[in-house]
Tab-separated table of C-alpha atoms and ligand atoms in Angstrom:
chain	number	residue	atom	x	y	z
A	1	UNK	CA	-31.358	-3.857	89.792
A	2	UNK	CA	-34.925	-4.868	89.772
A	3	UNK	CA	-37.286	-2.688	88.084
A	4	UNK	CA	-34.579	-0.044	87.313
A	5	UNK	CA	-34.711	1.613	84.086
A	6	UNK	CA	-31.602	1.151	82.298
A	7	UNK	CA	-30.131	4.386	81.466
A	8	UNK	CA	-30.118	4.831	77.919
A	9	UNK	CA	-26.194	4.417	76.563
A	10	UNK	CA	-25.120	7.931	75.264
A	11	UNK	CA	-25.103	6.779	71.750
A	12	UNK	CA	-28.001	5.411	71.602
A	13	UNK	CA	-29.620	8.481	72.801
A	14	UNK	CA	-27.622	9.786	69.365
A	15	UNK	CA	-29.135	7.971	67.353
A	16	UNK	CA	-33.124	8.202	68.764
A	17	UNK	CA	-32.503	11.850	68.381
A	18	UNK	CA	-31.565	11.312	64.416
A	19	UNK	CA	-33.573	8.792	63.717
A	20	UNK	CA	-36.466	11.487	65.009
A	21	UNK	CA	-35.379	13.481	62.947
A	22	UNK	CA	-35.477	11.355	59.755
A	23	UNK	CA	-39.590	10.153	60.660
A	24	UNK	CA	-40.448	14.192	61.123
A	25	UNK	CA	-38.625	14.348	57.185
A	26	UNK	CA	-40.582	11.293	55.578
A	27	UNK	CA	-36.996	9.885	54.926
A	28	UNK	CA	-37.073	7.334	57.382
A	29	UNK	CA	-36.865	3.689	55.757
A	30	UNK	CA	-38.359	0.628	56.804
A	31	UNK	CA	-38.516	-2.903	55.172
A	32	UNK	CA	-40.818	-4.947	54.085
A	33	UNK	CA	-40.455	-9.029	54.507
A	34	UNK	CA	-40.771	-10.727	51.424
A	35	UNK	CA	-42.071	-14.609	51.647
A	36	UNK	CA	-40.646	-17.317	50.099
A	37	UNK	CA	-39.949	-16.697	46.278
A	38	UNK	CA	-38.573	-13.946	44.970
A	39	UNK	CA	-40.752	-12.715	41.523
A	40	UNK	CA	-43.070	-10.238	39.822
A	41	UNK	CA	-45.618	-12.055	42.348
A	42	UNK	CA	-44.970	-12.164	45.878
A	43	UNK	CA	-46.192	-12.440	49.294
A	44	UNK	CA	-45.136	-9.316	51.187
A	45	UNK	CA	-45.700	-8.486	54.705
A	46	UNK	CA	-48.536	-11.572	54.454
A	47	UNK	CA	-50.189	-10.345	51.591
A	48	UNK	CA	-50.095	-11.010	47.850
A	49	UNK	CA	-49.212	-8.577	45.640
A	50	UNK	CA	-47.293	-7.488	42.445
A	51	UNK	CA	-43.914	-6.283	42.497
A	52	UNK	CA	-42.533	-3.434	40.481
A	53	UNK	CA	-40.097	-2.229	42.023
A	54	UNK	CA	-37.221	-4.763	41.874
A	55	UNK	CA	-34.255	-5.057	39.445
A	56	UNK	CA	-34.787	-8.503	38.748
A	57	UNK	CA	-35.039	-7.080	34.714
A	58	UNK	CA	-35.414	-10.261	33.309
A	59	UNK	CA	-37.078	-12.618	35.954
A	60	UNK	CA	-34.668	-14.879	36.809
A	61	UNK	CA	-34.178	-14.026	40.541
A	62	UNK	CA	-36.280	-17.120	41.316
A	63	UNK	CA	-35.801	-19.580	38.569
A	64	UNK	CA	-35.947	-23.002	39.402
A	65	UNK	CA	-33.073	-23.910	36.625
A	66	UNK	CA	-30.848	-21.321	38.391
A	67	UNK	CA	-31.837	-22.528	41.926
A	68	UNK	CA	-31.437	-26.441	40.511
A	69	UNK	CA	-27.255	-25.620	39.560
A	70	UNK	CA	-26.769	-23.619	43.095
A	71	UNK	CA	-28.414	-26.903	45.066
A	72	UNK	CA	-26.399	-29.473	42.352
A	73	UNK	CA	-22.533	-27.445	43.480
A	74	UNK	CA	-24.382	-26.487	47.070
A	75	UNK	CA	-23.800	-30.287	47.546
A	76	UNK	CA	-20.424	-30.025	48.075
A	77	UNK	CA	-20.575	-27.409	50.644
A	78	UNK	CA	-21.426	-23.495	51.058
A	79	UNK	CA	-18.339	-21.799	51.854
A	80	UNK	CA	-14.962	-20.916	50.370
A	81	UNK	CA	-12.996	-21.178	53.069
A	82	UNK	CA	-10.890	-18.044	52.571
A	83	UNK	CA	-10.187	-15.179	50.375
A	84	UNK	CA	-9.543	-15.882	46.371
A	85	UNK	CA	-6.194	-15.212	47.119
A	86	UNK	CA	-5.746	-17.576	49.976
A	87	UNK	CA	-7.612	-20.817	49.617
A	88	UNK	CA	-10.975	-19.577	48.137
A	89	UNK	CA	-10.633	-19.466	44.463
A	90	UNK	CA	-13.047	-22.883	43.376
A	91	UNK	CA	-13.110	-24.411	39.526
A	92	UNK	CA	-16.816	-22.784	40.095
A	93	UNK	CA	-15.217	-19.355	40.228
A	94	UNK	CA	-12.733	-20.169	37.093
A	95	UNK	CA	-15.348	-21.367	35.320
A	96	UNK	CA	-17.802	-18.414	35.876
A	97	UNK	CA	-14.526	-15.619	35.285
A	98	UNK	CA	-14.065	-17.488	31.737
A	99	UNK	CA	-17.575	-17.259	30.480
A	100	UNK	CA	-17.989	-13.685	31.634
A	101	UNK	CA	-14.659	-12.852	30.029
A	102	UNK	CA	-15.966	-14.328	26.865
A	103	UNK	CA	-19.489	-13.129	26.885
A	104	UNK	CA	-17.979	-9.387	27.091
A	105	UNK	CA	-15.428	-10.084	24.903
A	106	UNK	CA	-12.452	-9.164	27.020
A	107	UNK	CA	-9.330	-10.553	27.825
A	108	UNK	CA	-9.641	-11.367	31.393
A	109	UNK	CA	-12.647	-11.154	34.205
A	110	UNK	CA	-12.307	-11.058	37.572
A	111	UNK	CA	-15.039	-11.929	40.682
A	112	UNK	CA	-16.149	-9.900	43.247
A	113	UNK	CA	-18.840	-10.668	46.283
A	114	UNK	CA	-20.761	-7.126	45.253
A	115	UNK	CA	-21.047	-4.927	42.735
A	116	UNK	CA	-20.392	-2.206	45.500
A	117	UNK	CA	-17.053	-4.157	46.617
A	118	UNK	CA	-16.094	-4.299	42.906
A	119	UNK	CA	-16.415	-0.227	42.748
A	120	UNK	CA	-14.498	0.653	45.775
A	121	UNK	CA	-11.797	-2.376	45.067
A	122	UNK	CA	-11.369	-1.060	41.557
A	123	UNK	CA	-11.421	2.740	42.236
A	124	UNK	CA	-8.933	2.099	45.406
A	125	UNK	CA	-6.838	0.198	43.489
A	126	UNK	CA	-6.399	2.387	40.303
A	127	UNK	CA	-6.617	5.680	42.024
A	128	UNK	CA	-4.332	7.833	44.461
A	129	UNK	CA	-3.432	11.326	45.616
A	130	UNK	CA	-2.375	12.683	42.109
A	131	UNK	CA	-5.132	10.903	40.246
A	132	UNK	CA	-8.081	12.568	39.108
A	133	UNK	CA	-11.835	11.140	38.772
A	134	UNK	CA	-14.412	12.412	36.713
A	135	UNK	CA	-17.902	11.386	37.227
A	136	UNK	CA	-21.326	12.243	36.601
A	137	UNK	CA	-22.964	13.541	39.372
A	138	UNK	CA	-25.841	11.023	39.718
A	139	UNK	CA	-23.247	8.128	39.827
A	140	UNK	CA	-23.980	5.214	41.753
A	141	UNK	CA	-23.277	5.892	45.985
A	142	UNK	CA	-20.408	3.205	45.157
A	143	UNK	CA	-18.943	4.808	42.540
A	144	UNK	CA	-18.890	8.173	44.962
A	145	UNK	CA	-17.323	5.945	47.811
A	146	UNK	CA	-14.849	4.776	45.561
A	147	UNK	CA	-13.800	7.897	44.498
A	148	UNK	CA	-13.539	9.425	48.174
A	149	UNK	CA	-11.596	6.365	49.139
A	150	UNK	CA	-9.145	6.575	46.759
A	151	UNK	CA	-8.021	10.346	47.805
A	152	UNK	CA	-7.945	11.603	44.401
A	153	UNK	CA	-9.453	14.676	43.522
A	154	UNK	CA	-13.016	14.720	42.456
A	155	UNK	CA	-14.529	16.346	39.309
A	156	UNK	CA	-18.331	16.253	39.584
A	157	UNK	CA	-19.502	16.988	36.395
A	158	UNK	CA	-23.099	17.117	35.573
A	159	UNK	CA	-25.293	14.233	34.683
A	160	UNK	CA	-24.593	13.578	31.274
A	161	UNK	CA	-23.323	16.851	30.330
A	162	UNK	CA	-20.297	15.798	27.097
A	163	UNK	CA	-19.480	19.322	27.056
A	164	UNK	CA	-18.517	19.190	30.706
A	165	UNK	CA	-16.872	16.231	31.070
A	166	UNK	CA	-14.706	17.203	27.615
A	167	UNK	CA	-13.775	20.379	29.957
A	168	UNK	CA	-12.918	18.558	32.966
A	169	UNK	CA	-10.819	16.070	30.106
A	170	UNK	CA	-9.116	19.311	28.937
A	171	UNK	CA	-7.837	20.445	32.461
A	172	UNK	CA	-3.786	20.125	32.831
A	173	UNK	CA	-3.863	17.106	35.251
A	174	UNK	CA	-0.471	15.133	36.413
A	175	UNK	CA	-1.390	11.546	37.391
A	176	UNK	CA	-3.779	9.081	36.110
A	177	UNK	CA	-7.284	10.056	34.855
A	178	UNK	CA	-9.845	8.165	34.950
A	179	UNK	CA	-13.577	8.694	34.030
A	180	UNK	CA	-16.525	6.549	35.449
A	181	UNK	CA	-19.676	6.326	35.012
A	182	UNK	CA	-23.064	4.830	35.137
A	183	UNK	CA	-24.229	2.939	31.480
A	184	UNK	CA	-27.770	3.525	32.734
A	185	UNK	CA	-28.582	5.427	35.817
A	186	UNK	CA	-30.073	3.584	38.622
A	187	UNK	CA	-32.486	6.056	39.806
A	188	UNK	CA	-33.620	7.768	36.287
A	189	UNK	CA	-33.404	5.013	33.913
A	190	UNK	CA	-31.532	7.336	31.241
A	191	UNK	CA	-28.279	6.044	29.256
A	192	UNK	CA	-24.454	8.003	29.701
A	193	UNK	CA	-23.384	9.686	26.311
A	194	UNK	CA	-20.623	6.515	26.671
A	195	UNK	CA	-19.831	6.451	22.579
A	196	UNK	CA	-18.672	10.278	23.251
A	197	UNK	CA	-17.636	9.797	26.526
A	198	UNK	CA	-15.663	6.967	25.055
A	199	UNK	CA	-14.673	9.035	22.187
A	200	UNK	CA	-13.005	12.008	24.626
A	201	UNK	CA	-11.342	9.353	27.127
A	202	UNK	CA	-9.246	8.386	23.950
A	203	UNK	CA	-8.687	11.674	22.869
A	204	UNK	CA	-7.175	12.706	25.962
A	205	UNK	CA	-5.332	9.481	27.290
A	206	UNK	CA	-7.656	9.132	30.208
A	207	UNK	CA	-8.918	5.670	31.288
A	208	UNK	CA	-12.816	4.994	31.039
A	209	UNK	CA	-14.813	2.816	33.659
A	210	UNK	CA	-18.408	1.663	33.075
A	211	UNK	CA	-20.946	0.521	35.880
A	212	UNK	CA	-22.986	-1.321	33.649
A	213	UNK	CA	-25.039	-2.593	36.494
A	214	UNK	CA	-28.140	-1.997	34.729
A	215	UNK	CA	-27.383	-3.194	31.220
A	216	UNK	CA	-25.864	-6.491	31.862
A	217	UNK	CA	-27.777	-9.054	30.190
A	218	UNK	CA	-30.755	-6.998	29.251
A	219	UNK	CA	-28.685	-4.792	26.531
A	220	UNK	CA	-26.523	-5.459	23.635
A	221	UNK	CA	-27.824	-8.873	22.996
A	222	UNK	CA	-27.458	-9.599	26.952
A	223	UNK	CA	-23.938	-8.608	26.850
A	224	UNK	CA	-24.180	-5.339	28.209
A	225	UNK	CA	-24.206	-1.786	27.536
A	226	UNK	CA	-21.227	-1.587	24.757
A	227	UNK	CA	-22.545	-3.785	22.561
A	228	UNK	CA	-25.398	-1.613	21.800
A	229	UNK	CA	-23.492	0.351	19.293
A	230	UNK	CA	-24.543	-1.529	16.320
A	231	UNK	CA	-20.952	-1.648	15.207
A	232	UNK	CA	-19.078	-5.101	14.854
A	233	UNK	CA	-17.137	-3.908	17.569
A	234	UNK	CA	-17.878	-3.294	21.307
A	235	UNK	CA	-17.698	0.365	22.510
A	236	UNK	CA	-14.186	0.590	23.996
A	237	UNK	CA	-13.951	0.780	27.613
A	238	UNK	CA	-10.967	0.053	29.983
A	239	UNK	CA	-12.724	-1.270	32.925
A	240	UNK	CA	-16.187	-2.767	32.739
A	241	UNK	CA	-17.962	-3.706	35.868
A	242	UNK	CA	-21.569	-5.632	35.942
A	243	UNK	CA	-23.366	-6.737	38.925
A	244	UNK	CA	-24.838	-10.526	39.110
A	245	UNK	CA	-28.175	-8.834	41.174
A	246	UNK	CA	-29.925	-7.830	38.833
A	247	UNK	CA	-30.929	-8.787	35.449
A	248	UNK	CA	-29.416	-12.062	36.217
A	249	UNK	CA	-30.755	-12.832	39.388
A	250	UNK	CA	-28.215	-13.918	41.370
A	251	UNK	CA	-25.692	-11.662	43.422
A	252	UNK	CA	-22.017	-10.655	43.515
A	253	UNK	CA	-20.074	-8.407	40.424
A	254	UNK	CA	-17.045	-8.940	38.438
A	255	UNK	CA	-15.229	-6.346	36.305
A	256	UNK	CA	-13.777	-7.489	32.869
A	257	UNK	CA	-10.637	-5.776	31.164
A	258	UNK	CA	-7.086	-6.460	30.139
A	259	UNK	CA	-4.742	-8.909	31.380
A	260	UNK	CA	-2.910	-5.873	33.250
A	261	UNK	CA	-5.802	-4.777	34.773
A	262	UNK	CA	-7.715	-7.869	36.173
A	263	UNK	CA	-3.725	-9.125	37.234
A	264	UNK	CA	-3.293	-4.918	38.893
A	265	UNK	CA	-6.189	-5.503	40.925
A	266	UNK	CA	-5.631	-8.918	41.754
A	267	UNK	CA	-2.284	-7.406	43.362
A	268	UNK	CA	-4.358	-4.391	44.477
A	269	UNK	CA	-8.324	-4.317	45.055
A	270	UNK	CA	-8.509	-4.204	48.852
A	271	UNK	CA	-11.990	-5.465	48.885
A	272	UNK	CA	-10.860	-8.544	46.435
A	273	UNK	CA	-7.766	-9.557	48.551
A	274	UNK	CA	-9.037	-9.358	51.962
A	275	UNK	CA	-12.808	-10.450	51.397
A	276	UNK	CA	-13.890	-14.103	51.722
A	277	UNK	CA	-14.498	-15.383	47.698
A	278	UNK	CA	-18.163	-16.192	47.310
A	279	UNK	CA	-20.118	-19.676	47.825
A	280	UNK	CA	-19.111	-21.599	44.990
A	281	UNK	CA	-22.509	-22.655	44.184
A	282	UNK	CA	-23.384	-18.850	43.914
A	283	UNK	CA	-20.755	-18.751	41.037
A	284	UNK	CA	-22.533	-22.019	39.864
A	285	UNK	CA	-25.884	-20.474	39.539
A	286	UNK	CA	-24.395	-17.320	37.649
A	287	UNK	CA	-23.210	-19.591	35.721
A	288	UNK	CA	-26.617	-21.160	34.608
A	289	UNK	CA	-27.998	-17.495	34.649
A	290	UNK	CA	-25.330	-16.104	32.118
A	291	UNK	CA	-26.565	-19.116	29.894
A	292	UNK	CA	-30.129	-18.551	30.183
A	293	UNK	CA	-29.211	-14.956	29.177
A	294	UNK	CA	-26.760	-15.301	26.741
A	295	UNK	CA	-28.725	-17.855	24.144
A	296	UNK	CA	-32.163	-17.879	22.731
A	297	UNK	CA	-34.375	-17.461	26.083
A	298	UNK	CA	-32.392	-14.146	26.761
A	299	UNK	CA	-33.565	-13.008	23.610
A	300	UNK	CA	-37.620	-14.194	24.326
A	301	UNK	CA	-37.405	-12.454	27.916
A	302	UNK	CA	-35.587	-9.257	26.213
A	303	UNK	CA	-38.399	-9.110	23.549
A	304	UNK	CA	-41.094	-9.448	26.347
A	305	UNK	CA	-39.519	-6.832	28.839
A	306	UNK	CA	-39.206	-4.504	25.228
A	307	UNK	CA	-43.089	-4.767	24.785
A	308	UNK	CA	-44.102	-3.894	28.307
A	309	UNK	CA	-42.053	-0.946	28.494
A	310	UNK	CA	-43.456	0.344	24.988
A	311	UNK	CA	-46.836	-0.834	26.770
A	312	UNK	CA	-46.629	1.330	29.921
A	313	UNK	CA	-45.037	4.210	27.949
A	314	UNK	CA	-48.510	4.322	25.981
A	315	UNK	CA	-50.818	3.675	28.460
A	316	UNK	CA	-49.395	6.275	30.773
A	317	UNK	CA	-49.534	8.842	27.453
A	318	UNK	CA	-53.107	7.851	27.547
A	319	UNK	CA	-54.088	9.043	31.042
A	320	UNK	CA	-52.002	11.780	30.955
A	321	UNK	CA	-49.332	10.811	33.074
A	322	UNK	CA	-46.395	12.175	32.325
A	323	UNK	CA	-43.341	10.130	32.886
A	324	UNK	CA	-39.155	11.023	32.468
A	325	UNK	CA	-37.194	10.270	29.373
A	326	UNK	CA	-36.667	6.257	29.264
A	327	UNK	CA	-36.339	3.590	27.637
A	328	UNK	CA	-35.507	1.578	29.961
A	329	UNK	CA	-36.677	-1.319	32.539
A	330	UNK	CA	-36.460	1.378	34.382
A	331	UNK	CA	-39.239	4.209	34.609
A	332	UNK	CA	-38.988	6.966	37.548
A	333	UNK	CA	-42.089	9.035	37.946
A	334	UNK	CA	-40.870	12.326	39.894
A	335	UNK	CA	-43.388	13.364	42.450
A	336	UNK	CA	-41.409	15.692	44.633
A	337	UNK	CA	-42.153	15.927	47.731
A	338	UNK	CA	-40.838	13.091	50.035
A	339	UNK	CA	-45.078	13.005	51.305
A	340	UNK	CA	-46.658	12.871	48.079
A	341	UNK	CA	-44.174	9.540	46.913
A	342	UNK	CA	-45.063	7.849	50.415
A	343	UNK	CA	-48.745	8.730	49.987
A	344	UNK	CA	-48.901	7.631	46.096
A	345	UNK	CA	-46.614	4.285	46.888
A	346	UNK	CA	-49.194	3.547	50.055
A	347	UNK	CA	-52.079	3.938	47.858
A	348	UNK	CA	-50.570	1.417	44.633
A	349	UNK	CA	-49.937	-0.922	47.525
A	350	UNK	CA	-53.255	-1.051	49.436
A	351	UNK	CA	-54.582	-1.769	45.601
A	352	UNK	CA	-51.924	-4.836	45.543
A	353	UNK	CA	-49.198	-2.942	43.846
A	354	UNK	CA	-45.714	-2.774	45.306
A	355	UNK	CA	-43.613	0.238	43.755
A	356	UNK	CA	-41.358	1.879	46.813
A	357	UNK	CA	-40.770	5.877	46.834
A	358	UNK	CA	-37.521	6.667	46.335
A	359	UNK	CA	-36.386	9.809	48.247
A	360	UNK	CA	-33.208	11.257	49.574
A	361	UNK	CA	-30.706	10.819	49.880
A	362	UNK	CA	-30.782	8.417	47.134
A	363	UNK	CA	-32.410	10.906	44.647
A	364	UNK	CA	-31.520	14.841	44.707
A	365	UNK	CA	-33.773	16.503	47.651
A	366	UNK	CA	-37.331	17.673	45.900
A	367	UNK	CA	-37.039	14.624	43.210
A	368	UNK	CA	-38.526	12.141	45.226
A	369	UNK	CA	-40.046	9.651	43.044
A	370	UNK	CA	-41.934	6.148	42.441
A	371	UNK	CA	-38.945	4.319	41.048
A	372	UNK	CA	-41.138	2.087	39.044
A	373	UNK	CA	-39.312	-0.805	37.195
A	374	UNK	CA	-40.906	-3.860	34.515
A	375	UNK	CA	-39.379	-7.293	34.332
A	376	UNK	CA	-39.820	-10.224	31.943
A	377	UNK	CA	-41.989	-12.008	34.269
A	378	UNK	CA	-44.761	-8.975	34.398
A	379	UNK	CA	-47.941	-9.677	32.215
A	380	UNK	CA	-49.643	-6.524	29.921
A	381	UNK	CA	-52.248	-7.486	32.231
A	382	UNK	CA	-50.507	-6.695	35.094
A	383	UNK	CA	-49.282	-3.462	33.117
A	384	UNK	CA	-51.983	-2.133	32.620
A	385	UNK	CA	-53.792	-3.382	36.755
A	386	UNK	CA	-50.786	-0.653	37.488
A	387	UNK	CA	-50.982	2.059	35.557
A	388	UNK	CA	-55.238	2.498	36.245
A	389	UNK	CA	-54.367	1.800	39.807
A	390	UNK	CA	-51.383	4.647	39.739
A	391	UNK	CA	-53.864	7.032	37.574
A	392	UNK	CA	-56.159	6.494	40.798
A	393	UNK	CA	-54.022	7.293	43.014
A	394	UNK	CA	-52.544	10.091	41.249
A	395	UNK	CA	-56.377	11.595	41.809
A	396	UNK	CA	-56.576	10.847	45.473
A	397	UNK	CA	-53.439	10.510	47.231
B	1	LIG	C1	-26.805	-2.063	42.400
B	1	LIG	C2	-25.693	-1.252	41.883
B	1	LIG	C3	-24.377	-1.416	42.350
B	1	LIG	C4	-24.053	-2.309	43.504
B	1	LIG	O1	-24.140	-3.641	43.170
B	1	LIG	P1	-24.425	-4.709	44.315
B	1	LIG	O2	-23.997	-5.987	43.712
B	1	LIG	O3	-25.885	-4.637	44.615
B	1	LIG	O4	-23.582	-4.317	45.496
B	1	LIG	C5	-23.373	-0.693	41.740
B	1	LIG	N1	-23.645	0.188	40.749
B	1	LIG	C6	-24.890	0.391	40.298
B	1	LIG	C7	-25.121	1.371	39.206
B	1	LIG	C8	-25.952	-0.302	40.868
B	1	LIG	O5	-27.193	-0.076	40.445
């Protein structure tokens, strides 16, 4: 064998011959290897630099109060043992399933280890050959999944469109119908219609589910995207899901509903029932999160995350750059070609800005974008160091 070549494996010569592909088509991804802490200021790849591009809304992703209630439960050991079903299901889990239930004002919560496992587990679960979805075209790739999964048949309606989705309500359907959606979108930043969405789903009988991955704990007071109606009331919903990644800084999902529904999919949601529950700690540290976001020092970091958007909404007005419609943490700038986002992105960084370009399939081919996003923990300083660098390199890249 010495000095022979190996021959390469016929699927690996598959994939070198796609993944080819993907570098000639600017759509091939890398990482980058983040050290240490995880905040609006990090060390990437060796170098310092500021972040905005992570969902970390309000920045708790590495707060040492968080960290401190992971290490204190961490004590007793990092795994679970088993599914939730099995022997998995710690007082840390319990706990955690309580205060989310009461935070979004529901009957019953229940865990899951991702906010993508919570989508596929609930859409399996609910859905069947018979059942219909409907869901806005720029849903979530979990939401998609789950929907494909679940054999059902698919109405795509598009994004945001009421009319459309009260059409695709008003079609003779057998079965259970069930319409989900996005609160905000991940890639765009905009908000569902969900009061009329909500509004039709009632008229028609069909059940309403609401990936409010992006609202959790930085709308509605912190608890989420159907309190923001202003009413005494929450918007109704029958299944709410919300991710622990993001605005709260830890990881893992849970969705919140009726007693029926969190005990159906305890019966039912493949990815609940045969998935090992989460560390306890990590439940412990949501825990401490959901706190921190729930009382008075949600409200500060909400206030603060408010202004910079309003900031970087102005300044870009000043220099002319022209951004989508949001009002969110969120803010995609649309550059189109897959090229011009790499090129614009490589420029922000070599000035010490980190803001990745988002391109297919991930956003619609021709829409790639800088997805750019502001947390708590970004300064107007720091603001404003991005949008003269971006102006820059709007000019030259
Ligand atoms: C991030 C995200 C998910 C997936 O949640 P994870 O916990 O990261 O798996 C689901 N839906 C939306 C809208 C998301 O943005």
């Amino acid at each position: 064998m010495d000095g022979a070549v190996p021959a390469e494996r016929p699927l690996d010569a598959r994939l070198g011959a796609q993944l080819a592909v993907l570098r000639a088509q600017d759509l091939y991804r890398t990482r980058r290897v983040v050290e240490g802490t995880h905040g609006a200021r990090i060390v990437v790849d060796g170098r310092a630099c500021v972040n905005f591009c992570s969902n970390d809304y309000l920045g708790l992703a590495g707060d040492p109060r968080i960290a401190a209630a992971a290490g204190k439960a961490l004590s007793a050991g990092v795994g679970s043992g088993a599914s939730a079903l099995v022997s998995g299901y710690n007082r840390e889990h319990a706990l955690l399933e309580e205060a989310l239930a009461a935070t979004v004002q529901r009957p019953r919560a229940l865990l899951f280890s991702s906010g993508w496992a919570a989508n596929l587990g609930v859409l399996r679960a609910l859905l069947g050959k018979g059942d219909t979805l409907i869901a806005d075209e720029l849903n979530h790739a979990s939401l998609i999944d789950g929907g494909r999964l679940a054999g059902a048949s698919y109405v795509r309606v598009g994004h945001g469109d009421v009319p459309g989705f009260a059409d695709a309500l008003a079609l003779p359907a057998q079965g259970q119908r069930l319409l989900a959606t996005d609160s905000i979108f991940s890639m765009d930043g905009d908000a569902a219609p969900l009061a009329a969405l909500s509004a039709l789903c009632s008229q028609h009988g069909a059940a309403l589910m609401v990936d409010d991955a992006h609202g959790f704990g930085v709308l509605g007071g912190g608890r989420g995207v159907l309190f923001e109606t202003g009413d005494a009331e929450p918007l109704a919903a029958d299944i709410y899901m919300a991710g622990f990644g993001k605005a709260l800084g830890t990881a893992g999902a849970f969705v919140a509903g009726s007693e029926a529904l969190i005990e159906f999919l305890i019966q039912r949601a493949r990815t609940f029932v045969f998935s090992t529950a989460p560390p306890p700690a990590l439940a412990a540290a949501t825990r401490a999160s959901l706190a921190l976001v729930a009382g008075a020092e949600g409200d500060t970091r909400r206030t603060q995350l408010a202004g910079l958007i309003a900031r970087f909404h102005s300044g870009c007005a000043q220099q002319g750059i022209a951004l989508s419609p949001s009002s969110t943490a969120i803010q995609p700038l649309v550059l189109g070609l897959e090229s011009r986002a790499l090129a614009v992105s490589g420029a922000l960084f070599q000035q010490g800005y980190w803001v990745a370009a988002i391109r297919p399939p991930t956003v619609p081919a021709g829409t790639a974008r800088l997805r750019i996003t502001l947390t708590a923990a970004h300064t107007f300083a720091e603001v404003d160091g991005l949008i003269a660098a971006l102006s820059a390199a709007l000019k030259t890249a």
